[in-house]
Tab-separated table of C-alpha atoms in Angstrom:
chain	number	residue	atom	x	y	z
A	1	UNK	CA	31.507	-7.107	-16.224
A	2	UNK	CA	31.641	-9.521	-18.741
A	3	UNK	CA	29.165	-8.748	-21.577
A	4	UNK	CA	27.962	-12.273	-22.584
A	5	UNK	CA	28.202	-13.486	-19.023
A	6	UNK	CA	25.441	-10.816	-18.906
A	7	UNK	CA	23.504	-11.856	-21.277
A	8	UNK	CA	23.641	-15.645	-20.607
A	9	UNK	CA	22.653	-14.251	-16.613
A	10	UNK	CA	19.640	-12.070	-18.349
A	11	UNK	CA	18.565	-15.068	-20.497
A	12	UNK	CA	18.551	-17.452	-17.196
A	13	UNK	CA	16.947	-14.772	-15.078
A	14	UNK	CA	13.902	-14.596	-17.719
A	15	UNK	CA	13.513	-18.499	-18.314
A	16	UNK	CA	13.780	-19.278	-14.194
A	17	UNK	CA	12.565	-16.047	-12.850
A	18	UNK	CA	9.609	-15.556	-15.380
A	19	UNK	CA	9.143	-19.705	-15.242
A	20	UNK	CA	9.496	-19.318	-19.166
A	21	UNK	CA	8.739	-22.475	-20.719
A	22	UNK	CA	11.746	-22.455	-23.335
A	23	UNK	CA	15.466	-22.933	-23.716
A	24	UNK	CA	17.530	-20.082	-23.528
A	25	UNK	CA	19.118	-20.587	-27.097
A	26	UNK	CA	15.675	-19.548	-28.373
A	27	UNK	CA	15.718	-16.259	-26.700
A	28	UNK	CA	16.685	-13.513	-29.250
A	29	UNK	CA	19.213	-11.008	-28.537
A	30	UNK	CA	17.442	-8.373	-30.126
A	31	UNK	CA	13.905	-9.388	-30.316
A	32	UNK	CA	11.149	-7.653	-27.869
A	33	UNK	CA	10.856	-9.309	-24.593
A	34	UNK	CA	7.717	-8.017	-23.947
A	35	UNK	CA	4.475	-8.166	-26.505
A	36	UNK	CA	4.520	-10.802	-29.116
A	37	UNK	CA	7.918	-12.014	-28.713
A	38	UNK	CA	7.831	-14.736	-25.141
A	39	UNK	CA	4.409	-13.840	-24.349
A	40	UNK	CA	5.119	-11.734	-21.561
A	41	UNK	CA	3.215	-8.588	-20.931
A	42	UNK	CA	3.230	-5.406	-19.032
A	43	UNK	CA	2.901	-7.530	-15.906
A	44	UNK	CA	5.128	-9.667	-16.118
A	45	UNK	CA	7.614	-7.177	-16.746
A	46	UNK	CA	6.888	-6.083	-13.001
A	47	UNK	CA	7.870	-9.334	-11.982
A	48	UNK	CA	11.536	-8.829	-14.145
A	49	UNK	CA	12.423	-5.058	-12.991
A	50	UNK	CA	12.242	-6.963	-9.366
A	51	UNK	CA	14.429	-9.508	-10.222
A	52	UNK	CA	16.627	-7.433	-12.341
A	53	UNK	CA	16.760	-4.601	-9.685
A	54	UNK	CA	17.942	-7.388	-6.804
A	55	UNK	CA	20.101	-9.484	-8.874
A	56	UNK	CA	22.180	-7.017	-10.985
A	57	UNK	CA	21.438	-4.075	-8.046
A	58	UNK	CA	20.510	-1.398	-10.567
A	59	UNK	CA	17.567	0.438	-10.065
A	60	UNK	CA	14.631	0.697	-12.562
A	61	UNK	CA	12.350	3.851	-10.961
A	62	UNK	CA	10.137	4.495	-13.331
A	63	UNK	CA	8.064	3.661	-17.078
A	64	UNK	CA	10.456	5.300	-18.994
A	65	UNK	CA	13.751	3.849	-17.836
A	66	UNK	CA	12.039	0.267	-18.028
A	67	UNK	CA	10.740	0.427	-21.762
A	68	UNK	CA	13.851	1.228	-22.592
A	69	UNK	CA	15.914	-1.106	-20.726
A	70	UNK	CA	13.510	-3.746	-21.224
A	71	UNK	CA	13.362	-3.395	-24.669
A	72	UNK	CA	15.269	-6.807	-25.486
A	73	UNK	CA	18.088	-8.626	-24.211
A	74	UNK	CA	20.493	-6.581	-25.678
A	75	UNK	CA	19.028	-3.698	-24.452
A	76	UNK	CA	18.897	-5.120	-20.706
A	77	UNK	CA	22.236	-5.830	-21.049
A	78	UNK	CA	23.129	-2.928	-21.969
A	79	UNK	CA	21.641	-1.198	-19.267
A	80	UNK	CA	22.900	-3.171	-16.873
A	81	UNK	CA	26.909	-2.681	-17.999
A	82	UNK	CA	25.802	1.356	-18.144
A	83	UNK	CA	24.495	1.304	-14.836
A	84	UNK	CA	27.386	-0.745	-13.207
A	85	UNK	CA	29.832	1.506	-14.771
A	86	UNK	CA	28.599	4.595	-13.354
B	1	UNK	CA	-3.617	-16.192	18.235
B	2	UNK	CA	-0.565	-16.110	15.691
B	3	UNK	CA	-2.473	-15.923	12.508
B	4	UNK	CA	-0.043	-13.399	11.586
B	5	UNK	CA	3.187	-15.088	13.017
B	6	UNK	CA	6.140	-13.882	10.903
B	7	UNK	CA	4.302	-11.219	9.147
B	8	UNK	CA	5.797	-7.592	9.287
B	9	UNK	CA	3.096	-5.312	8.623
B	10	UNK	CA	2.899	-1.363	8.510
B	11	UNK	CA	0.173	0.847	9.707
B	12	UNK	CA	0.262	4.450	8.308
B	13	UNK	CA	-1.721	6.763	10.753
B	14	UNK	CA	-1.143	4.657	13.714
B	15	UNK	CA	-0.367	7.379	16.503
B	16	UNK	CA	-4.106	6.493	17.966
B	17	UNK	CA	-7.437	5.900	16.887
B	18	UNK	CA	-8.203	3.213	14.259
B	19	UNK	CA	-4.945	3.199	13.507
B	20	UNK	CA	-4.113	2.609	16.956
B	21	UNK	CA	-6.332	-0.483	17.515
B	22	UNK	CA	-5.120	-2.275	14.107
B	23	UNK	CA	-1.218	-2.083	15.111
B	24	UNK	CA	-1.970	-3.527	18.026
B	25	UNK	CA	-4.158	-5.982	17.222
B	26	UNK	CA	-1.950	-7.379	14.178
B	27	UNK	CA	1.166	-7.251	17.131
B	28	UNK	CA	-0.989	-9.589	19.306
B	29	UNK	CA	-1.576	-11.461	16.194
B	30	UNK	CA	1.988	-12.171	16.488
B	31	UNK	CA	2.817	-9.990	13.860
B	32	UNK	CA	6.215	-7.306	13.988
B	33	UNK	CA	4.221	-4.162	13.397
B	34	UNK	CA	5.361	-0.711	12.482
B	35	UNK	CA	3.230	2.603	12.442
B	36	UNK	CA	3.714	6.137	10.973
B	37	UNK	CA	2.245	9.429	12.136
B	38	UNK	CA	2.612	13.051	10.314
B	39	UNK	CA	2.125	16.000	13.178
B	40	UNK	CA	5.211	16.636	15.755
B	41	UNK	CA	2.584	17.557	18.262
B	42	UNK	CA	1.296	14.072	18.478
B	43	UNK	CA	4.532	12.328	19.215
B	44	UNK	CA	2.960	11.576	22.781
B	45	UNK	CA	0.052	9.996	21.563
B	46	UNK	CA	2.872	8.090	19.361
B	47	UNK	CA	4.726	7.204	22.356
B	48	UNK	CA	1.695	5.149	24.253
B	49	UNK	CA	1.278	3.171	20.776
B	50	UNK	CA	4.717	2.363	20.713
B	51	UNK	CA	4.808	1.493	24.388
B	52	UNK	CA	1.290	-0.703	23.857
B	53	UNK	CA	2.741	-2.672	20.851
B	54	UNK	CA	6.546	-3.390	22.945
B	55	UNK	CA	4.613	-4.479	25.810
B	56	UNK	CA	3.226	-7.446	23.308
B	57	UNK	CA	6.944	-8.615	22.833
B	58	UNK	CA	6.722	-7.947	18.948
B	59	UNK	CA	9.465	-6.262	17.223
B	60	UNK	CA	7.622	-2.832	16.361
B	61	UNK	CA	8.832	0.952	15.476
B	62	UNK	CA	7.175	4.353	14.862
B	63	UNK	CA	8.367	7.310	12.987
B	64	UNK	CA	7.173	10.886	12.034
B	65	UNK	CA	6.597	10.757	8.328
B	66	UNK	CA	4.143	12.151	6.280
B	67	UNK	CA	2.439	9.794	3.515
B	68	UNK	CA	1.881	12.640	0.863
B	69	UNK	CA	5.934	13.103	0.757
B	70	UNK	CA	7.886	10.567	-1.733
B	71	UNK	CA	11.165	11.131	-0.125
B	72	UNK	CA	9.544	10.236	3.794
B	73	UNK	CA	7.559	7.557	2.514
B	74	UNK	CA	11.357	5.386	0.860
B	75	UNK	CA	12.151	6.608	4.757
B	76	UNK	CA	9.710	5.021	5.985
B	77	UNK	CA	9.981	2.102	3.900
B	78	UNK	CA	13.787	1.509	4.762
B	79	UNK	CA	13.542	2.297	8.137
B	80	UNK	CA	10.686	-0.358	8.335
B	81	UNK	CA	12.841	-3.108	6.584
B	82	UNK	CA	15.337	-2.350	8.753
B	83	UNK	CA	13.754	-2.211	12.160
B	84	UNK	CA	10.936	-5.434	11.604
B	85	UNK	CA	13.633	-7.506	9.927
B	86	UNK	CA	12.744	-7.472	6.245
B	87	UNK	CA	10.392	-6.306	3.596
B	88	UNK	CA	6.658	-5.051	4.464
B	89	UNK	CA	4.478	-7.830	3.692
B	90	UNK	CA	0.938	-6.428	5.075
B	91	UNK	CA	0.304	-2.542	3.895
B	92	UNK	CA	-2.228	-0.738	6.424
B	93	UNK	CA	-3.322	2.994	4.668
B	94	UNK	CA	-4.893	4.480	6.742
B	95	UNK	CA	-3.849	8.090	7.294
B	96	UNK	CA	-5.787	10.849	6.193
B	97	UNK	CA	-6.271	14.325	6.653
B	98	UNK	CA	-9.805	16.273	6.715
B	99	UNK	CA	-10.140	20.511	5.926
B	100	UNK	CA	-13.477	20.255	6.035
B	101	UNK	CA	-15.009	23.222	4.232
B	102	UNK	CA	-18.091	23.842	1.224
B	103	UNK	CA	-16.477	23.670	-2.306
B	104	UNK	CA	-17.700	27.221	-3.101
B	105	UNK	CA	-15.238	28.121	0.184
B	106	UNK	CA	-12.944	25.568	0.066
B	107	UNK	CA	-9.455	27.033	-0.259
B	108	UNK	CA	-6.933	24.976	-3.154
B	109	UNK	CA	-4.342	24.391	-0.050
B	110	UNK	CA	-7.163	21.863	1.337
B	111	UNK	CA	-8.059	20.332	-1.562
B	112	UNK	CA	-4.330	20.140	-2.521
B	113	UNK	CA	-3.322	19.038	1.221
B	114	UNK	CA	-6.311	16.570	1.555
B	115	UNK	CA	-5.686	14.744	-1.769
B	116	UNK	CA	-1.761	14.189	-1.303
B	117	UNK	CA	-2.036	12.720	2.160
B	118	UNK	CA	-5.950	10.679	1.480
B	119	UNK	CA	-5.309	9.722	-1.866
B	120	UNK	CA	-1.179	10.744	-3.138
B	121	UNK	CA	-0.164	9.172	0.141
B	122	UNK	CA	-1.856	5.756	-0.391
B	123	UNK	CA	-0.235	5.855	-4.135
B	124	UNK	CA	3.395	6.405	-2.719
B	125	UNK	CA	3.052	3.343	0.082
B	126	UNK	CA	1.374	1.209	-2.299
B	127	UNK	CA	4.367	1.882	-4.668
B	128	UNK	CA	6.768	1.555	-2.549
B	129	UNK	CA	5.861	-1.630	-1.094
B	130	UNK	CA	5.054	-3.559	-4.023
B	131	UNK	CA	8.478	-4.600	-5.190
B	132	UNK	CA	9.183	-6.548	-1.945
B	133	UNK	CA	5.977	-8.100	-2.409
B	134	UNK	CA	6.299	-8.859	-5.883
B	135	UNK	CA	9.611	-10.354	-4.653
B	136	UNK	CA	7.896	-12.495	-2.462
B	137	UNK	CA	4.932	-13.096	-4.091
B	138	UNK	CA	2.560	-12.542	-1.161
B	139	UNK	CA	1.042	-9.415	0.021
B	140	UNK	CA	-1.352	-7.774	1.558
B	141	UNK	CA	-2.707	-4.147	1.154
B	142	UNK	CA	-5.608	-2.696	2.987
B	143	UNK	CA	-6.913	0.819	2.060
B	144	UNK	CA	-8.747	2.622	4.986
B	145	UNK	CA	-12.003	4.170	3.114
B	146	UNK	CA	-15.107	5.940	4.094
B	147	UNK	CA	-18.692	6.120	3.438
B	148	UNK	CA	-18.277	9.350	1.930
B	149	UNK	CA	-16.674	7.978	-1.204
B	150	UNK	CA	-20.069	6.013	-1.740
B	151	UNK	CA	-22.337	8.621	-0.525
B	152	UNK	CA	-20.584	11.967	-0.827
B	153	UNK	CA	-20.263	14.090	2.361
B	154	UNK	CA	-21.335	17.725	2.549
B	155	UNK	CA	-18.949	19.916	3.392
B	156	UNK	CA	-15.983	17.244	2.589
B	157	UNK	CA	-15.652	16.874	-1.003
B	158	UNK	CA	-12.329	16.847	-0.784
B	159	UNK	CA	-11.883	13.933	1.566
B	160	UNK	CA	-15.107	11.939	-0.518
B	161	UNK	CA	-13.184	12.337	-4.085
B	162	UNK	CA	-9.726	11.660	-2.396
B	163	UNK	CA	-11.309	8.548	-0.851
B	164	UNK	CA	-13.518	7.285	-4.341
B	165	UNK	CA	-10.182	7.675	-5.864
B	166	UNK	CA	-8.793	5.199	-3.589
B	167	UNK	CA	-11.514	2.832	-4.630
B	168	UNK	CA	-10.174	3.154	-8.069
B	169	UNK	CA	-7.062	2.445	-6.959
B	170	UNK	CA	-7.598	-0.489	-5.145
B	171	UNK	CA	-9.635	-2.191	-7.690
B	172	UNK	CA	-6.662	-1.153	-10.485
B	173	UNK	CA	-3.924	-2.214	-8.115
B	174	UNK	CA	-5.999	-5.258	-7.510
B	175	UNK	CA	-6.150	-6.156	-11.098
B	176	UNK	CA	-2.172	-5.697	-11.585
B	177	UNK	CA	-0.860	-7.595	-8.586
B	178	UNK	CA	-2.963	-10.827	-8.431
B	179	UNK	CA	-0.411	-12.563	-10.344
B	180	UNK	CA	1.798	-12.530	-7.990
B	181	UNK	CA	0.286	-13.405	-4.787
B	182	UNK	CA	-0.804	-9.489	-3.749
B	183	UNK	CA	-4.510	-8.681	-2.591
B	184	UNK	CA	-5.617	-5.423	-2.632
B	185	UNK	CA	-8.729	-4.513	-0.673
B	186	UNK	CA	-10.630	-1.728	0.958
B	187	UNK	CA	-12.181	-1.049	4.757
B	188	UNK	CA	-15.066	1.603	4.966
B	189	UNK	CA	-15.672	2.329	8.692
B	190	UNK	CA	-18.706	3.859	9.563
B	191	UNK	CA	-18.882	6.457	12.351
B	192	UNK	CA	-16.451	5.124	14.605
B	193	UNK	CA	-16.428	5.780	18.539
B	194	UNK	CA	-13.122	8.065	18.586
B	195	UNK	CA	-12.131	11.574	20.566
B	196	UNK	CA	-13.616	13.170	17.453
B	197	UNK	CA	-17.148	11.636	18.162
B	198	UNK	CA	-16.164	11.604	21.751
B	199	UNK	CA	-16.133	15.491	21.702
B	200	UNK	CA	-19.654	15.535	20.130
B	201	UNK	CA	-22.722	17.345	21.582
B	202	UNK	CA	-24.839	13.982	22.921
B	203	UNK	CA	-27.909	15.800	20.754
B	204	UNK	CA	-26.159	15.641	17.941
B	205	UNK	CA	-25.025	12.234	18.379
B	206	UNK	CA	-28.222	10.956	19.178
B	207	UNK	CA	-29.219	12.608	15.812
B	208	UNK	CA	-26.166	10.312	13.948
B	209	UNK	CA	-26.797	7.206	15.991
B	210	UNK	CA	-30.756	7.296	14.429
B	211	UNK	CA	-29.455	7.614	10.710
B	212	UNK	CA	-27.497	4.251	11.250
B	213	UNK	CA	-29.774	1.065	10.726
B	214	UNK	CA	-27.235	-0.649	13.836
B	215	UNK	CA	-28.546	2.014	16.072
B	216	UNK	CA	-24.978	3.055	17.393
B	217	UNK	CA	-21.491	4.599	16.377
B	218	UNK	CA	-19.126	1.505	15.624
B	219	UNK	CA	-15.592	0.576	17.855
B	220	UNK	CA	-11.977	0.913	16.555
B	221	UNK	CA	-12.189	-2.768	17.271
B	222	UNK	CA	-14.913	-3.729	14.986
B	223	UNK	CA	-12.958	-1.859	12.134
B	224	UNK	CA	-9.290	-3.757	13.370
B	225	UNK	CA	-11.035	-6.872	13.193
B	226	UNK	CA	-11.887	-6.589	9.392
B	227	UNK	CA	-8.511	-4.885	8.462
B	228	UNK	CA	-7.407	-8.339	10.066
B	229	UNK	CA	-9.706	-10.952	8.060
B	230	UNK	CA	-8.692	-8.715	4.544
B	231	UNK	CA	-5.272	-9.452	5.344
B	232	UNK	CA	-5.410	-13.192	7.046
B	233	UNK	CA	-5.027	-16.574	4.835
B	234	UNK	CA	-9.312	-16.916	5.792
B	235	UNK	CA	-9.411	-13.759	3.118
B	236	UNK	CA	-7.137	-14.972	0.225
B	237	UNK	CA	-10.042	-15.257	-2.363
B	238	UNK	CA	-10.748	-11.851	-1.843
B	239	UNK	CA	-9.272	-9.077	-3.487
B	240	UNK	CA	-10.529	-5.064	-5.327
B	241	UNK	CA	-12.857	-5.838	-2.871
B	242	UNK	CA	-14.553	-3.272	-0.103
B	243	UNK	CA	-15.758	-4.536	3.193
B	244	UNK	CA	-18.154	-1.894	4.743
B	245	UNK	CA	-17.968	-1.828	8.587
B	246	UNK	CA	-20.465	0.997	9.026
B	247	UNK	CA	-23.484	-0.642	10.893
B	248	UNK	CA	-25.422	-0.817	7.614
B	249	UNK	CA	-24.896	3.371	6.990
B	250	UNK	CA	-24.021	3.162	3.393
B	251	UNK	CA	-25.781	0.234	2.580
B	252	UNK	CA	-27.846	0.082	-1.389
């Protein structure tokens, strides 16, 4: 999979899924995506596993897989390319 | 009535009793319901719920699983999806276990066994069901409780902590999943008319009827028809909530 295809997927999934209201050239690549950073919180991020887990079918079991993965964009994306590949 | 038209819904503990009554009366609701029991030796009683809830035309399954064990609760998750035609989107707990003994007696396997079915158990479905409900942004979990976790029971402080607990849960589950569409809410039947109570000495029934303000041991029915209203569009301003069917027993 194409890494910026992934990321440009991740950004849409957080601005339609998560009804963020912002466009996805202000999303960082790097910055948190939960906490300050969109204004999303533990909850939401509930919401974002699910869509993650059913769009990109990787699976996100537990706390510790999703802080990391859902660290920031880059992160995500990175996950997502890991899990695919393996 | 189709209040529940569309709706595929999951009963845990469903080979008879309480359990029983609620499958079947969320089937005639129009509802494709599944059920779960945990004992081999009750796969007759199984059978005549399964046969009950096909002879209401509603797609319906049942399967031998035990709540306290992650692996047979995805089981019974997939095989639910699978067999009803999608995702759960109404959560029944209500299996549970009693080893009824005096905490200075009480052996560690019953507290162990009694906590991982009562309290463990209602963890692993609740878990397990949210993401399709977070998916869908509607759900609907009722937790089967007890007067015990209000009152305390002698002799079963294993099932009255396993059941507060799942007040705590409820309320905590409550809080997380409102967002998205989920209510979370607890049943606590009274002394309900089962074989349990069936099998009782009529002295010493007599002697339980007196200590409830009602006058009388409550019906399967009574307790179906609230697991019902928690779970119907009449209850969606209602969630972390407990509604006490008990004829006024644990009443402050």
């Amino acid at each position: 999979m194409n890494r910026d295809r992934v990321r440009t997927e991740v950004k849409e999934l957080l601005v339609t899924g998560l009804r963020l209201q912002l466009p996805l050239a202000e999303i960082q690549d790097d910055a948190p995506i939960f906490g300050e950073g969109l204004g999303l919180d533990s909850i939401d991020a509930l919401e974002l596993v699910v869509l993650v887990e059913e769009q990109f079918r990787v699976s996100i079991p537990d706390e510790d897989v999703g802080r990391k993965a859902l660290a920031s964009v880059n992160a995500l994306v990175d996950f997502i390319l890991a899990e695919r590949a393996a | 009535m189709s209040t529940f038209a569309g709706k595929r819904v999951l009963v845990t503990g469903g080979s008879r009793g309480i359990g029983r009554v609620t499958a079947l009366a969320f089937a005639r609701a129009g509802a494709a319901v599944g059920f779960n029991y945990s004992r081999s030796e009750d796969d007759s009683e199984a059978g005549e719920t399964l046969a009950a809830l096909r002879a209401t035309g509603a797609p319906t399954f049942s399967s031998c699983a035990d709540v306290g064990d992650p692996t047979a609760v995805t089981q019974l998750f997939a095989e639910a999806r699978a067999t009803l035609g999608g995702a759960v989107d109404v959560l029944v707990n209500n299996a549970a276990v009693t080893q009824d003994a005096p905490v200075m007696m009480m052996k560690d396997e019953s507290w162990d066994r009694v906590l991982a079915v009562d309290l463990r158990g209602v963890f692993l479905c609740c878990r397990t069901v949210l993401r399709g409900m977070i998916a869908a942004r509607w759900g609907r979990i009722v937790n089967v409780v007890s007067p015990a976790a209000f009152v305390g029971q002698e002799g079963a402080a294993n099932y009255a902590a396993a059941k507060a607990g799942v007040l705590g849960l409820t309320k905590s589950l409550a809080r997380e999943v409102a967002r998205f569409g989920i209510t979370v809410n607890a049943v606590s039947p009274g002394l309900i008319d089962t074989r349990l109570v069936g099998e009782m000495q009529s002295e010493r029934r007599s002697e339980i009827e007196r200590q409830i303000p009602l006058g009388r041991l409550g019906t399967p029915d009574e307790i179906a028809a609230a697991i019902l209203f928690v779970a119907s569009p009449a209850a969606s301003y209602i969630t972390g909530s407990t509604v006490h069917v008990d004829g006024g027993l644990a009443m402050r």
